[in-house]
Amino acid sequence: MKISVIVTAHNEGVMLDATVKTVLFALTYIQQDSEIILHLDNPTDETTKVAKKYHDHARVRVFENYFGDIGPARNFAANVAKGEILFFIDGDDLVSREYFVKMLEVLEKNPETVVSPEMMAEFDSINKRGAVFRMEDSGTKEEQAFLLFSVNCWTMAIAGRKKIFLEHPYIESINGYGHEDYALNIELAGADIPHLVAPGAIYFVRRKKMSRQKWNDAEHNTQPRSALFDFEFWKKMKTDEKLSKVGLREFYTKLQGNRLIRGVMKPAGKIAKRMLTKTSSDLPASLLSEWRKVAEIEPVAMPDKLKMNTLGLGGVNKCCPASVVYQEICRDMPEKLDTVAVVTKLNSPDELKNKIGDEKEGRILVLTTKRQKTIEWPENVTWVDMEQYLKKLASEQAETLVTRLLVQTGAKIIIEPNGYGARWLKEHEKLAKTLEVKVAE
């Protein structure tokens, strides 16, 4: 069985050299035939210079394209790869010595799955900070839907059979869609492909001032419509007891929904974060040993010089208030929608007709973003008082809720350019064009 390690690069420069060196070193621990696909996407001169060092390497094949997008770059590399098993790695990240050993152990026992490393360790050599995160095996489809609604549960480092990645390619980061690795995790979960982690495998991430993730966040990009968030599926969905307990979660959402309390919580959170900052000596011995070994290749990664945030060792934060609200909304959702109207508030059904014009026929979903009096709506109208939900959520959770809801409807969308609607339209200009959103007069 041959494996292909896909390393994608753009502007990594000399950092790419450290990545390839750790990959080559980790490959010496396995017996399987292997190759490295070094894919350069619109590379800088320095990145090209580093890649040239490996042009004649027996295990390395170098490709250069000008996609300007990590999704198509990975898809291209997956297509040209000769291996039955593919590993995806970013061009400035590093891997532990037995990374491939541990990942392959899980894949050989579970060939119809995808696998991520158990641990992700971040290092910021400029600000002298580090962080560690522990990932977990996926649960039931319902649990995955609940968590992935607002949380990406795994790092971009992933491995699996080539067939899986060809059948479920990465998305392009265009037209308001992005976070290609997050979108892939959603797609795989929707296709009932388990996502496991490899105990002992560690992936080291170089924290940067600007990254692809930060760019996607700044652009307010979301993920395409998915069967994982289908309204009918969520109506019937039963989550595990540990996700269904509402005490702590409701307490959390109420705190987040109160602006005064949020104002107090923010500085308190910073103080708590400083108090919980650890040193490298507080890390698990196995992690620390591997981290120091990686630092022999990339000295700036040396953990002993970093202040550590170890909160992520507890696993993924399963407090997902937006998921709770989404499920409540789905329970009243009709099977098919023709039109969605996002408006501030309405005083009568006639006022709705004036705002949506020719779209007044068929099944209509009305989302009002400010408190209003109860109205007797026609039978074809479903009304959701979004104001009661939005006030419970922090701004990023509220944005996730509304955006996923609009994407999932698959209906004609009309938004009133006032209040919340105006803010959403400004932040999601590209997505609004993709969804062909009509602005109400």
Coordinates of C-alpha atoms in Angstrom, one line a residue:
M1 CA 0.0 0.0 0.0
K2 CA 1.5 3.3 -1.1
I3 CA 0.8 6.6 0.7
S4 CA 0.9 10.1 -0.6
V5 CA 1.7 13.1 1.7
I6 CA 0.3 16.3 0.1
V7 CA 2.0 19.4 1.3
T8 CA 0.5 22.6 -0.1
A9 CA 2.5 25.9 -0.1
H10 CA 2.1 29.5 -1.2
N11 CA 4.2 32.0 0.7
E12 CA 5.8 29.9 3.4
G13 CA 9.4 30.6 2.2
V14 CA 12.1 29.0 4.4
M15 CA 9.4 27.6 6.7
L16 CA 8.5 25.1 4.0
D17 CA 11.9 23.5 4.3
A18 CA 11.2 22.7 8.0
T19 CA 7.9 21.1 7.1
V20 CA 9.3 18.8 4.4
K21 CA 12.2 17.8 6.7
T22 CA 9.8 16.7 9.5
V23 CA 7.6 14.8 7.0
L24 CA 10.7 13.0 5.5
F25 CA 11.9 12.2 9.0
A26 CA 8.5 10.8 10.1
L27 CA 8.3 8.7 6.9
T28 CA 11.5 6.8 7.9
Y29 CA 9.4 5.3 10.7
I30 CA 7.0 3.4 8.4
Q31 CA 7.6 0.5 5.9
Q32 CA 5.0 1.5 3.4
D33 CA 6.0 2.9 0.0
S34 CA 5.5 6.7 0.1
E35 CA 5.7 9.9 -1.9
I36 CA 5.4 13.6 -1.1
I37 CA 3.4 15.8 -3.4
L38 CA 4.8 19.3 -2.9
H39 CA 2.2 21.6 -4.5
L40 CA 3.0 25.3 -5.0
D41 CA 0.0 27.5 -5.6
N42 CA 1.0 30.9 -7.0
P43 CA 4.2 30.7 -4.9
T44 CA 6.5 33.5 -3.8
D45 CA 10.1 33.5 -5.1
E46 CA 11.4 32.3 -1.8
T47 CA 9.0 29.5 -1.6
T48 CA 9.9 28.4 -5.1
K49 CA 13.6 28.5 -4.2
V50 CA 13.0 26.2 -1.2
A51 CA 11.0 23.8 -3.4
K52 CA 13.8 23.5 -5.9
K53 CA 15.9 21.8 -3.3
Y54 CA 13.5 18.8 -3.6
H55 CA 13.1 18.6 -7.3
D56 CA 15.5 15.7 -7.6
H57 CA 14.5 14.0 -4.4
A58 CA 13.5 10.4 -5.0
R59 CA 10.4 10.7 -2.8
V60 CA 9.2 14.2 -3.8
R61 CA 7.2 15.3 -6.8
V62 CA 6.8 19.1 -7.2
F63 CA 3.8 20.7 -8.9
E64 CA 3.1 24.4 -9.5
N65 CA -0.3 26.0 -10.3
Y66 CA -2.0 29.3 -10.0
F67 CA -5.4 28.5 -8.4
G68 CA -5.0 31.2 -5.7
D69 CA -7.2 28.9 -3.5
I70 CA -6.2 26.1 -1.1
G71 CA -9.3 24.0 -1.9
P72 CA -8.6 23.5 -5.7
A73 CA -4.9 23.1 -4.9
R74 CA -5.6 20.2 -2.6
N75 CA -8.0 18.7 -5.1
F76 CA -5.4 18.9 -7.8
A77 CA -2.8 17.2 -5.6
A78 CA -5.3 14.5 -4.7
N79 CA -5.9 13.7 -8.3
V80 CA -2.2 13.4 -9.3
A81 CA -1.3 11.4 -6.1
K82 CA -0.2 7.8 -6.7
G83 CA -1.0 6.6 -3.2
E84 CA -4.0 4.7 -2.0
I85 CA -3.9 6.7 1.3
L86 CA -3.6 10.5 1.3
F87 CA -2.3 12.8 4.0
F88 CA -2.9 16.6 3.9
I89 CA -0.4 18.9 5.5
D90 CA 0.0 22.7 5.3
G91 CA 3.4 24.0 4.1
D92 CA 4.4 25.7 7.3
D93 CA 3.3 23.0 9.8
L94 CA 5.2 20.2 11.4
V95 CA 4.5 16.5 12.4
S96 CA 5.7 14.3 15.2
R97 CA 8.1 11.4 14.6
E98 CA 5.5 8.7 14.7
Y99 CA 2.8 10.8 13.0
F100 CA 2.3 8.4 10.0
V101 CA 2.8 5.3 12.2
K102 CA 0.0 6.3 14.5
M103 CA -2.4 7.6 11.8
L104 CA -1.9 4.4 9.7
E105 CA -2.6 2.2 12.7
V106 CA -6.1 3.6 12.9
L107 CA -6.7 3.6 9.1
E108 CA -5.7 0.0 8.7
K109 CA -8.2 -1.0 11.3
N110 CA -10.9 1.4 10.0
P111 CA -10.4 1.8 6.2
E112 CA -13.7 3.5 5.6
T113 CA -13.0 6.4 7.9
V114 CA -10.9 9.6 7.8
V115 CA -8.3 10.2 10.6
S116 CA -6.9 13.3 12.3
P117 CA -4.1 13.5 14.9
E118 CA -5.2 13.3 18.5
M119 CA -3.2 16.4 19.4
M120 CA -2.7 19.8 17.8
A121 CA 0.0 22.0 19.3
E122 CA 0.3 25.7 18.2
F123 CA 3.4 27.8 18.6
D124 CA 3.8 31.6 18.2
S125 CA 7.6 32.3 18.2
I126 CA 7.1 36.1 18.1
N127 CA 4.8 36.4 21.1
K128 CA 6.3 33.4 22.8
R129 CA 3.0 31.6 23.3
G130 CA 1.8 28.1 22.7
A131 CA -1.5 26.2 22.9
V132 CA -2.6 22.6 22.8
F133 CA -5.8 21.0 21.7
R134 CA -7.0 17.4 22.1
M135 CA -9.4 16.1 19.4
E136 CA -11.9 13.3 19.8
D137 CA -13.5 10.6 17.6
S138 CA -16.8 11.6 16.0
G139 CA -19.9 10.4 17.7
T140 CA -23.3 9.7 16.2
K141 CA -24.5 11.7 13.2
E142 CA -26.8 13.7 15.5
E143 CA -23.9 14.6 17.7
Q144 CA -21.7 15.6 14.8
A145 CA -24.5 17.8 13.4
F146 CA -25.0 19.5 16.8
L147 CA -21.3 20.3 17.2
L148 CA -20.4 21.1 13.6
F149 CA -23.2 23.6 13.3
S150 CA -20.9 26.1 15.0
V151 CA -17.6 24.3 15.9
N152 CA -15.0 22.8 13.6
C153 CA -14.0 19.8 15.7
W154 CA -10.8 18.8 13.9
T155 CA -7.6 20.4 12.5
M156 CA -7.0 20.6 8.7
A157 CA -4.5 17.7 9.0
I158 CA -6.5 14.7 7.8
A159 CA -5.8 11.4 6.1
G160 CA -7.9 8.7 4.4
R161 CA -8.4 6.7 1.3
K162 CA -7.9 8.6 -1.9
K163 CA -11.4 7.6 -3.1
I164 CA -13.0 9.5 -0.2
F165 CA -11.3 12.8 -1.1
L166 CA -12.1 12.4 -4.8
E167 CA -15.8 11.8 -4.0
H168 CA -15.8 14.6 -1.4
P169 CA -13.5 17.3 -2.7
Y170 CA -12.6 20.5 -1.0
I171 CA -14.8 23.6 -1.8
E172 CA -13.5 26.8 -3.4
S173 CA -13.4 29.8 -1.1
I174 CA -15.6 32.0 -3.3
N175 CA -19.0 33.6 -3.4
G176 CA -19.3 33.9 0.4
Y177 CA -18.2 30.3 1.1
G178 CA -15.0 29.3 2.8
H179 CA -13.2 27.5 5.6
E180 CA -12.5 24.6 3.2
D181 CA -11.4 22.1 5.9
Y182 CA -14.5 22.9 8.0
A183 CA -16.7 22.5 5.0
L184 CA -15.0 19.1 4.3
N185 CA -15.7 17.9 7.8
I186 CA -19.4 18.9 7.5
E187 CA -19.6 17.1 4.1
L188 CA -18.0 13.9 5.4
A189 CA -20.3 13.8 8.4
G190 CA -23.3 14.3 6.2
A191 CA -22.1 11.3 4.1
D192 CA -21.9 9.1 7.2
I193 CA -18.1 8.8 7.1
P194 CA -16.7 8.5 10.6
H195 CA -13.9 10.9 11.7
L196 CA -11.4 9.2 14.1
V197 CA -8.3 10.5 15.8
A198 CA -5.0 8.7 16.1
P199 CA -3.7 8.5 19.7
G200 CA -0.2 9.7 20.0
A201 CA -0.1 11.5 16.6
I202 CA 0.8 15.2 17.0
Y203 CA 0.4 18.0 14.5
F204 CA 2.3 21.3 15.1
V205 CA 0.8 24.5 13.8
R206 CA 2.7 27.8 13.4
R207 CA 0.4 30.6 14.6
K208 CA 0.6 33.6 12.2
K209 CA -0.6 37.1 12.3
M210 CA -2.7 36.5 9.2
S211 CA -3.9 33.0 8.2
R212 CA -6.4 31.4 5.9
Q213 CA -8.7 30.9 8.8
K214 CA -8.5 34.6 9.9
W215 CA -9.1 35.7 6.4
N216 CA -12.2 33.5 6.2
D217 CA -13.4 34.9 9.5
A218 CA -12.8 38.5 8.3
E219 CA -14.8 37.8 5.2
H220 CA -17.7 36.2 7.2
N221 CA -17.5 33.2 5.0
T222 CA -19.8 30.2 5.7
Q223 CA -20.2 26.7 4.3
P224 CA -22.5 25.5 1.6
R225 CA -25.9 23.9 2.2
S226 CA -25.6 20.5 3.8
A227 CA -27.7 17.4 4.5
L228 CA -26.2 17.5 8.0
F229 CA -28.3 20.7 8.7
D230 CA -31.5 19.6 6.9
F231 CA -34.6 20.9 8.7
E232 CA -36.4 17.5 8.7
F233 CA -33.3 15.8 10.1
W234 CA -33.1 18.3 13.0
K235 CA -36.8 17.9 13.7
K236 CA -36.3 14.2 14.4
M237 CA -32.8 14.5 15.8
K238 CA -32.1 13.2 19.3
T239 CA -28.8 14.2 20.8
D240 CA -26.8 12.3 23.4
E241 CA -27.7 13.1 27.0
K242 CA -24.4 15.0 27.6
L243 CA -25.4 17.3 24.7
S244 CA -29.0 17.6 25.7
K245 CA -28.5 18.7 29.3
V246 CA -29.6 22.3 29.3
G247 CA -28.6 23.6 32.7
L248 CA -25.1 24.9 32.0
R249 CA -25.9 25.7 28.4
E250 CA -29.0 27.8 29.2
F251 CA -27.0 29.6 31.9
Y252 CA -24.3 30.3 29.4
T253 CA -26.7 31.6 26.7
K254 CA -28.5 33.9 29.2
L255 CA -25.1 35.4 30.3
Q256 CA -24.1 35.8 26.6
G257 CA -27.4 37.4 25.9
N258 CA -27.0 40.1 28.5
R259 CA -24.7 42.9 27.2
L260 CA -23.9 44.2 30.7
I261 CA -22.8 40.7 31.9
R262 CA -20.9 40.2 28.6
G263 CA -19.0 43.4 29.3
V264 CA -18.0 42.1 32.7
M265 CA -17.2 38.6 31.5
K266 CA -14.8 39.8 28.8
P267 CA -12.1 41.3 31.1
A268 CA -12.7 38.5 33.6
G269 CA -12.1 36.0 30.9
K270 CA -8.8 37.6 30.1
I271 CA -7.7 37.5 33.7
A272 CA -8.8 33.8 34.0
K273 CA -6.8 33.0 30.8
R274 CA -3.7 34.6 32.3
M275 CA -4.2 32.6 35.5
L276 CA -4.6 29.4 33.6
T277 CA -1.5 29.9 31.4
K278 CA 1.0 27.1 32.0
T279 CA 4.7 26.4 31.3
S280 CA 6.0 23.6 29.1
S281 CA 6.6 21.5 32.3
D282 CA 2.8 21.3 32.7
L283 CA 2.4 19.5 29.4
P284 CA 2.0 15.7 29.1
A285 CA 5.5 14.1 29.0
S286 CA 4.9 12.4 25.6
L287 CA 3.7 15.7 24.0
L288 CA 6.7 17.6 25.4
S289 CA 9.1 15.0 24.3
E290 CA 7.8 15.1 20.7
W291 CA 7.7 18.9 20.7
R292 CA 11.3 19.2 21.7
K293 CA 12.3 16.7 19.0
V294 CA 10.5 18.8 16.4
A295 CA 12.3 21.8 17.7
E296 CA 15.6 20.2 16.7
I297 CA 14.5 20.7 13.1
E298 CA 12.6 24.0 13.7
P299 CA 14.3 25.8 16.7
V300 CA 11.6 28.5 17.0
A301 CA 9.1 25.9 17.9
M302 CA 11.0 25.1 21.2
P303 CA 8.2 24.7 23.8
D304 CA 10.4 25.6 26.8
K305 CA 10.4 29.2 25.7
L306 CA 6.6 29.5 25.4
K307 CA 3.8 30.4 27.7
M308 CA 1.2 27.6 27.3
N309 CA -2.6 27.7 27.1
T310 CA -3.6 24.1 28.0
L311 CA -7.4 24.6 28.2
G312 CA -7.7 22.7 24.9
L313 CA -6.5 19.5 26.5
G314 CA -10.0 19.0 27.7
G315 CA -11.3 18.5 24.2
V316 CA -13.8 20.4 22.1
N317 CA -16.0 22.9 23.8
K318 CA -19.4 21.2 23.5
C319 CA -21.4 24.2 24.6
C320 CA -23.2 25.2 21.4
P321 CA -26.1 27.5 22.1
A322 CA -26.7 28.3 18.4
S323 CA -27.4 24.6 17.9
V324 CA -30.0 24.6 20.6
V325 CA -31.8 27.5 19.0
Y326 CA -31.6 26.1 15.5
Q327 CA -33.3 22.9 16.7
E328 CA -36.0 24.9 18.3
I329 CA -36.6 26.8 15.0
C330 CA -36.5 23.6 12.9
R331 CA -39.4 22.0 14.9
D332 CA -41.8 24.6 13.4
M333 CA -40.3 24.7 10.0
P334 CA -42.5 23.6 7.0
E335 CA -41.3 20.8 4.8
K336 CA -40.8 23.1 1.8
L337 CA -40.2 26.8 1.6
D338 CA -40.7 29.1 -1.3
T339 CA -39.8 32.5 0.2
V340 CA -37.9 33.7 3.3
A341 CA -38.4 37.3 4.5
V342 CA -36.1 38.9 7.0
V343 CA -37.7 42.0 8.4
T344 CA -37.5 44.2 11.4
K345 CA -41.1 43.9 12.4
L346 CA -44.6 43.8 10.9
N347 CA -47.9 45.3 12.0
S348 CA -50.1 43.2 9.7
P349 CA -50.1 40.5 7.0
D350 CA -50.8 43.3 4.4
E351 CA -47.5 44.9 5.4
L352 CA -45.7 41.7 4.6
K353 CA -47.4 41.5 1.1
N354 CA -46.1 45.1 0.4
K355 CA -42.5 44.1 1.3
I356 CA -42.3 40.8 -0.6
G357 CA -44.4 41.8 -3.6
D358 CA -44.8 39.0 -6.1
E359 CA -43.4 36.4 -3.7
K360 CA -46.6 36.4 -1.5
E361 CA -47.7 32.9 -2.8
G362 CA -46.4 29.6 -1.7
R363 CA -44.9 28.7 1.7
I364 CA -43.4 31.8 3.4
L365 CA -41.0 32.0 6.4
V366 CA -41.0 35.3 8.2
L367 CA -38.1 36.1 10.5
T368 CA -38.7 39.3 12.5
T369 CA -35.6 40.7 14.3
K370 CA -37.4 43.1 16.7
R371 CA -40.1 42.4 19.3
Q372 CA -43.6 42.9 17.9
K373 CA -47.2 42.1 18.7
T374 CA -48.7 38.7 17.8
I375 CA -50.4 38.6 14.4
E376 CA -52.8 36.2 12.9
W377 CA -50.9 35.0 9.9
P378 CA -52.3 33.3 6.8
E379 CA -51.9 29.5 6.7
N380 CA -49.1 29.7 4.2
V381 CA -46.9 31.8 6.5
T382 CA -44.6 30.6 9.3
W383 CA -43.5 33.3 11.7
V384 CA -40.3 33.0 13.8
D385 CA -39.6 35.7 16.4
M386 CA -35.9 35.9 15.9
E387 CA -35.5 38.6 18.4
Q388 CA -36.1 36.2 21.3
Y389 CA -33.3 34.0 20.0
L390 CA -30.8 36.6 18.9
K391 CA -30.7 38.2 22.3
K392 CA -29.7 34.9 23.9
L393 CA -26.6 34.6 21.7
A394 CA -23.2 36.2 21.4
S395 CA -22.8 38.0 18.1
E396 CA -20.8 35.3 16.4
Q397 CA -23.2 32.6 17.4
A398 CA -26.2 34.8 16.2
E399 CA -24.4 35.3 12.9
T400 CA -23.8 31.6 12.5
L401 CA -27.5 30.8 13.3
V402 CA -29.0 33.3 10.8
T403 CA -26.5 32.5 8.0
R404 CA -26.9 28.8 8.2
L405 CA -30.7 29.2 8.4
L406 CA -30.7 31.3 5.2
V407 CA -28.4 29.0 3.3
Q408 CA -30.3 25.8 4.3
T409 CA -33.7 27.1 3.2
G410 CA -32.9 26.9 -0.5
A411 CA -35.7 29.4 -1.0
K412 CA -36.0 33.0 -2.4
I413 CA -34.7 35.4 0.2
I414 CA -35.9 38.9 0.8
I415 CA -34.2 41.1 3.4
E416 CA -35.2 44.4 4.7
P417 CA -32.1 46.7 4.8
N418 CA -32.8 48.0 8.3
G419 CA -31.4 47.0 11.7
Y420 CA -30.1 43.4 11.8
G421 CA -30.9 42.9 8.1
A422 CA -28.7 45.8 7.0
R423 CA -25.8 44.5 9.1
W424 CA -26.1 41.0 7.7
L425 CA -26.2 42.3 4.1
K426 CA -23.1 44.4 4.7
E427 CA -21.1 41.5 6.2
H428 CA -22.3 38.9 3.7
E429 CA -22.3 40.9 0.4
K430 CA -20.8 38.0 -1.6
L431 CA -23.0 35.4 -0.1
A432 CA -26.1 37.6 -0.7
K433 CA -25.3 37.7 -4.4
T434 CA -24.8 33.9 -4.5
L435 CA -28.1 33.3 -2.8
E436 CA -29.7 36.0 -5.0
V437 CA -31.0 37.9 -2.1
K438 CA -33.6 40.5 -2.9
V439 CA -33.5 43.7 -0.9
A440 CA -37.0 44.8 0.2
E441 CA -38.0 48.3 -0.6

